[in-house]
């Protein structure tokens, strides 16, 4: 199948590679052309000069960029992918963006006979590299049925969760749950250190029961080691939580822990940790402990 | 081995039963004698009239009651178990109690040649019934080595985590982590409902990735169904979080989400949910959503 892939960041680069490995004809576009050429050197395929040039003739156009503005820039306008897409083709946005943008693109694509799916992913860089992503999809049944076999090239789970925007809203649920888990874990580890416990031993024991979480199992060692280079960055999490809190406010819903954790991530950014991973809430706890003295009884 | 078991609540009743099933001579004491007789009818063994009478001649005395005051009542004083225990015997407290009480009992027991272990459990009623508890132990090496094979009758994991009090402190880490997880999950589900998503489908998808937790996997269905009869009660969680926040304050440590969740559990109690399980934080979210109208966009 002829596929365009727009955006070759840490996620898009390996995702587009899996499409090539699955035998598709892939044309890529990336704002920094150097990276597109590096991709081509590794995977073959073609490099286009504009999103529109990449999308011309493609049956499916996939996009994975930074935020709402980036999505608008590569999909809309004269050089944008949508202008070049044929009736009956499909546009799939893997960017974690707003549900409002998803609905807007669904309408804009529908007006020119193009199917649109909002399809944010989870699983991080490792998930993209190992073709083990989870894809949360919003949109219509028929486009989903056609896209699903293609997206499976880089995903372990692809699921249609409702009408346009539902993929983005489901990703927000994911981020809300992570916010609570990670702060709870950070507070637990801080308490453990302050109480003088062998934190690794404690986590090994309690992770066998009702306190267990993916974050606990996969991040406690790096957190205790003060390493925050193992996943999704705080800057991106703040973008996502900003969208979450805006959606919640529009629906008159209070999310007290999510709001608090968003404020704590702002403090992590002030500590210089914007590029640290989300488990760096523990760095903030440790910084506070250092300020308040040893505290050991 | 001759063992005494004091406290036949939802946990102690099956735990003492597993000791019988393992072939030990078990004498039980329970404040409500009727329940001790019911235990005897089911498991055999002996029923004593006082903790001291149960403990007389026992090599190991286990105790699993409600809180610090209950522990003092059954272990200390003239009728308390410790008064009747022989030099070289072991006292194991499975109650989730304060670390300060653990240290006090360690000293009191040591003064009469009795080894003391604080050994709070996790795994709930199901864990007690299925002999699948996790036991977090504080105390000395030799008593631990002697108690461990006995405690394994009802535990899947028994681990010494440090000196006296360490079992209680580890259990506190467990409760802190659970507090964050459950509130994050409750906020995620509330957002999902408010956004009109198929919450079960969303959870099935996101539980495959970094948002996964034991609570998510084991409680989302009952939470969505509004059933809060599936585990550890809010009243008990508040007792535990009270000890957590007191220990943290003594160590000059702020636990912002844990504090907030404790306040939310107080609101659940006001809703009449003191006996509901800890996932009832979601009932509080739903009550708030009902107050603020439908909120759907």
Coordinates of C-alpha atoms in Angstrom, one line a residue, chain B residues 2-297:
Chain B
X2 CA 2.0 -25.0 70.1
X3 CA 0.7 -21.7 68.8
X4 CA -1.7 -19.1 70.2
X5 CA -3.8 -16.9 67.9
X6 CA -5.4 -13.8 69.2
X7 CA -8.1 -12.0 67.2
X8 CA -10.4 -13.9 64.9
X9 CA -11.6 -11.1 62.6
X10 CA -12.0 -11.4 58.8
X11 CA -8.2 -11.8 58.7
X12 CA -7.4 -13.7 61.8
X13 CA -10.2 -16.3 61.5
X14 CA -8.8 -17.9 58.2
X15 CA -5.2 -17.2 59.2
X16 CA -5.6 -19.3 62.4
X17 CA -7.4 -21.9 60.4
X18 CA -4.3 -22.3 58.1
X19 CA -2.1 -22.9 61.2
X20 CA -4.4 -25.8 62.2
X21 CA -4.4 -27.1 58.6
X22 CA -0.6 -27.1 58.8
X23 CA -0.8 -29.4 61.8
X24 CA -0.1 -27.0 64.6
X25 CA -1.8 -27.1 68.1
X26 CA -3.7 -23.9 68.0
X27 CA -5.4 -22.1 71.0
X28 CA -7.4 -19.1 70.1
X29 CA -8.7 -16.1 71.9
X30 CA -11.3 -13.6 70.6
X31 CA -13.1 -10.9 72.5
X32 CA -16.4 -12.1 71.2
X33 CA -16.3 -15.6 72.5
X34 CA -19.0 -16.8 70.2
X35 CA -16.8 -16.3 67.2
X36 CA -14.0 -18.3 68.8
X37 CA -16.4 -21.2 69.4
X38 CA -17.4 -21.0 65.7
X39 CA -13.7 -21.1 64.7
X40 CA -13.3 -24.2 67.0
X41 CA -16.3 -25.9 65.5
X42 CA -14.8 -25.4 62.0
X43 CA -11.1 -26.0 62.7
X44 CA -10.8 -27.9 66.0
X45 CA -8.1 -26.5 68.4
X46 CA -8.8 -24.9 71.8
X47 CA -10.5 -21.7 72.9
X48 CA -9.1 -19.7 75.8
X49 CA -10.9 -17.2 78.1
X50 CA -8.1 -14.6 78.1
X51 CA -5.1 -13.8 75.9
X52 CA -2.8 -14.9 78.8
X53 CA -4.6 -18.3 79.0
X54 CA -4.2 -18.7 75.2
X55 CA -0.5 -17.8 75.3
X56 CA 0.4 -20.0 78.2
X57 CA 2.8 -22.7 76.9
X58 CA 2.8 -21.4 73.3
X59 CA 6.0 -21.3 71.4
X60 CA 4.6 -18.6 69.1
X61 CA 1.8 -16.1 69.9
X62 CA 0.2 -14.4 66.9
X63 CA -2.1 -11.4 67.2
X64 CA -4.3 -9.7 64.6
X65 CA -6.6 -7.1 66.1
X66 CA -7.8 -3.6 65.2
X67 CA -5.5 -0.8 66.3
X68 CA -2.9 0.2 68.8
X69 CA -5.3 0.3 71.7
X70 CA -6.6 -3.2 70.9
X71 CA -3.0 -4.5 70.7
X72 CA -2.1 -3.1 74.1
X73 CA -5.3 -4.6 75.5
X74 CA -4.6 -8.1 74.4
X75 CA -0.8 -8.2 74.8
X76 CA -0.1 -6.1 77.9
X77 CA -1.5 -6.1 81.5
X78 CA -2.3 -9.0 83.7
X79 CA -4.6 -10.8 81.3
X80 CA -2.4 -9.9 78.3
X81 CA -0.5 -12.5 76.3
X82 CA 3.0 -11.3 77.2
X83 CA 2.5 -11.9 80.9
X84 CA 2.1 -15.6 80.2
X85 CA 4.8 -16.1 77.6
X86 CA 7.9 -18.1 78.4
X87 CA 11.5 -17.0 77.8
X88 CA 12.5 -17.9 74.3
X89 CA 9.0 -17.8 72.8
X90 CA 8.0 -15.5 70.0
X91 CA 5.3 -12.8 69.8
X92 CA 4.2 -11.8 66.2
X93 CA 1.8 -8.8 65.8
X94 CA -0.1 -8.9 62.4
X95 CA -2.1 -5.8 63.3
X96 CA -1.5 -2.7 61.2
X97 CA -0.4 -0.5 64.0
X98 CA 2.1 2.3 64.7
X99 CA 5.8 1.9 64.4
X100 CA 6.2 3.4 67.9
X101 CA 4.0 0.7 69.4
X102 CA 6.1 -1.9 67.6
X103 CA 9.3 -0.5 69.1
X104 CA 7.7 -0.3 72.6
X105 CA 6.5 -4.0 72.4
X106 CA 9.9 -5.0 71.1
X107 CA 11.5 -3.6 74.2
X108 CA 8.8 -4.9 76.6
X109 CA 9.1 -8.4 75.1
X110 CA 12.8 -8.3 75.0
X111 CA 12.9 -7.5 78.8
X112 CA 11.2 -10.9 79.5
X113 CA 13.2 -12.8 76.9
X114 CA 10.5 -12.9 74.3
X115 CA 11.2 -12.2 70.6
X116 CA 8.9 -9.6 69.0
X117 CA 8.1 -9.1 65.3
X118 CA 5.8 -6.4 63.9
X119 CA 4.3 -8.2 60.9
X120 CA 1.4 -6.3 59.2
X121 CA -0.1 -8.0 56.2
X122 CA -1.5 -7.1 52.8
X123 CA -3.7 -9.1 50.5
X124 CA -7.0 -8.6 52.3
X125 CA -9.6 -11.2 53.2
X126 CA -9.1 -13.1 50.0
X127 CA -5.4 -13.3 50.7
X128 CA -6.0 -14.5 54.2
X129 CA -8.5 -17.2 53.0
X130 CA -6.2 -18.4 50.2
X131 CA -3.0 -18.3 52.2
X132 CA -1.7 -15.7 49.8
X133 CA -0.9 -12.8 52.1
X134 CA 2.2 -10.7 51.9
X135 CA 3.8 -10.1 55.3
X136 CA 6.1 -7.1 56.0
X137 CA 8.2 -7.8 59.0
X138 CA 10.3 -5.7 61.3
X139 CA 12.5 -7.1 64.1
X140 CA 15.6 -9.2 64.7
X141 CA 17.1 -12.0 62.5
X142 CA 16.8 -14.9 64.8
X143 CA 13.1 -14.5 65.7
X144 CA 12.4 -13.9 62.0
X145 CA 14.1 -17.1 61.0
X146 CA 12.1 -19.1 63.5
X147 CA 8.8 -17.5 62.7
X148 CA 9.0 -17.5 58.9
X149 CA 8.2 -21.2 58.3
X150 CA 5.1 -20.9 60.6
X151 CA 3.8 -17.6 59.0
X152 CA 4.2 -19.2 55.5
X153 CA 1.1 -21.3 56.4
X154 CA -0.9 -18.2 55.3
X155 CA 1.5 -16.1 53.3
X156 CA 3.0 -16.2 49.8
X157 CA 5.7 -13.7 50.8
X158 CA 7.2 -13.1 54.2
X159 CA 10.1 -10.7 54.3
X160 CA 12.2 -9.1 57.0
X161 CA 12.6 -5.4 56.1
X162 CA 14.7 -4.1 58.9
X163 CA 14.7 -3.5 62.7
X164 CA 11.6 -3.3 64.9
X165 CA 9.0 -1.0 63.4
X166 CA 10.1 -1.6 59.8
X167 CA 7.2 -3.8 59.0
X168 CA 4.7 -1.1 60.1
X169 CA 6.6 1.6 58.1
X170 CA 6.7 -0.6 55.0
X171 CA 2.9 -1.1 55.3
X172 CA 2.6 2.6 55.4
X173 CA 4.5 2.9 52.1
X174 CA 2.0 0.4 50.7
X175 CA -1.0 2.6 51.8
X176 CA 0.6 5.8 50.5
X177 CA 1.1 4.2 47.0
X178 CA -2.5 2.9 47.1
X179 CA -3.9 6.3 48.0
X180 CA -2.4 7.9 44.9
X181 CA -3.3 5.1 42.6
X182 CA -7.0 4.9 43.6
X183 CA -7.6 8.6 43.5
X184 CA -5.9 8.8 40.0
X185 CA -8.0 6.0 38.8
X186 CA -11.2 7.6 40.3
X187 CA -10.4 10.9 38.5
X188 CA -9.7 9.0 35.3
X189 CA -13.0 7.1 35.4
X190 CA -14.9 10.3 36.3
X191 CA -13.3 12.1 33.3
X192 CA -14.2 9.2 31.1
X193 CA -17.8 9.2 32.2
X194 CA -18.1 12.9 31.9
X195 CA -16.6 12.8 28.4
X196 CA -19.2 10.2 27.4
X197 CA -16.6 7.4 26.7
X198 CA -17.2 3.7 27.1
X199 CA -15.2 3.5 30.3
X200 CA -14.8 -0.2 30.4
X201 CA -13.4 -0.2 26.8
X202 CA -11.0 2.6 27.7
X203 CA -9.7 0.8 30.8
X204 CA -9.2 -2.4 28.9
X205 CA -7.0 -0.6 26.5
X206 CA -5.0 1.7 28.9
X207 CA -4.5 -1.1 31.4
X208 CA -2.1 -2.7 28.8
X209 CA 0.4 0.2 29.3
X210 CA 2.0 2.6 31.7
X211 CA -1.3 3.5 33.4
X212 CA -1.8 -0.1 34.6
X213 CA -2.2 -0.8 38.3
X214 CA -3.5 -3.7 40.4
X215 CA -6.3 -1.3 41.4
X216 CA -7.2 -0.6 37.8
X217 CA -7.2 -4.2 36.8
X218 CA -9.1 -5.5 39.8
X219 CA -11.4 -2.7 40.7
X220 CA -12.5 -0.8 37.6
X221 CA -15.6 -3.0 36.9
X222 CA -16.9 -2.8 40.5
X223 CA -16.2 0.9 40.6
X224 CA -18.1 1.5 37.3
X225 CA -20.9 -0.7 38.8
X226 CA -20.9 1.4 42.0
X227 CA -20.1 -1.6 44.1
X228 CA -17.8 -0.9 47.0
X229 CA -18.0 -4.2 49.0
X230 CA -14.8 -5.7 47.7
X231 CA -12.0 -5.1 50.1
X232 CA -10.4 -3.0 52.7
X233 CA -12.8 -0.5 54.4
X234 CA -12.4 3.2 54.3
X235 CA -12.6 3.4 58.1
X236 CA -9.5 1.2 58.3
X237 CA -7.7 3.1 55.5
X238 CA -8.3 6.4 57.5
X239 CA -6.8 4.8 60.6
X240 CA -3.7 3.8 58.5
X241 CA -3.4 7.1 56.7
X242 CA -3.6 8.9 60.1
X243 CA -0.6 6.9 61.2
X244 CA 1.2 7.7 57.9
X245 CA 0.6 11.4 58.2
X246 CA 1.7 11.5 61.8
X247 CA 4.9 9.6 61.0
X248 CA 5.5 11.9 58.1
X249 CA 4.9 15.1 60.2
X250 CA 7.4 13.8 62.8
X251 CA 9.9 13.5 60.0
X252 CA 9.1 16.9 58.6
X253 CA 7.9 15.3 55.3
X254 CA 5.0 16.7 53.2
X255 CA 2.8 14.1 51.5
X256 CA 0.4 16.3 49.6
X257 CA -1.6 13.7 47.6
X258 CA -1.8 11.3 50.6
X259 CA -3.1 14.2 52.8
X260 CA -5.7 15.1 50.1
X261 CA -6.8 11.5 49.7
X262 CA -7.2 11.2 53.5
X263 CA -9.5 14.2 53.4
X264 CA -11.4 12.7 50.5
X265 CA -11.9 9.4 52.5
X266 CA -13.3 11.6 55.3
X267 CA -15.8 12.9 52.8
X268 CA -16.6 9.3 51.8
X269 CA -17.3 8.6 55.5
X270 CA -19.7 11.5 55.6
X271 CA -21.4 10.0 52.6
X272 CA -22.0 6.9 54.8
X273 CA -19.2 4.9 53.2
X274 CA -17.0 4.1 56.2
X275 CA -17.5 0.4 55.5
X276 CA -17.2 0.7 51.7
X277 CA -13.9 -0.4 50.2
X278 CA -11.1 2.1 49.3
X279 CA -12.2 2.3 45.7
X280 CA -15.2 4.3 46.9
X281 CA -13.2 7.5 46.2
X282 CA -15.0 7.1 42.9
X283 CA -18.4 7.4 44.7
X284 CA -17.2 10.8 46.0
X285 CA -16.3 11.8 42.4
X286 CA -19.7 10.7 41.2
X287 CA -21.5 12.5 44.0
X288 CA -19.7 15.7 43.0
X289 CA -20.6 15.2 39.3
X290 CA -24.2 14.7 40.3
X291 CA -24.1 18.0 42.2
X292 CA -22.6 19.9 39.3
X293 CA -25.1 18.7 36.7
X294 CA -24.6 16.6 33.6
X295 CA -21.6 18.6 32.4
X296 CA -21.6 16.8 29.1
X297 CA -20.6 19.1 26.3

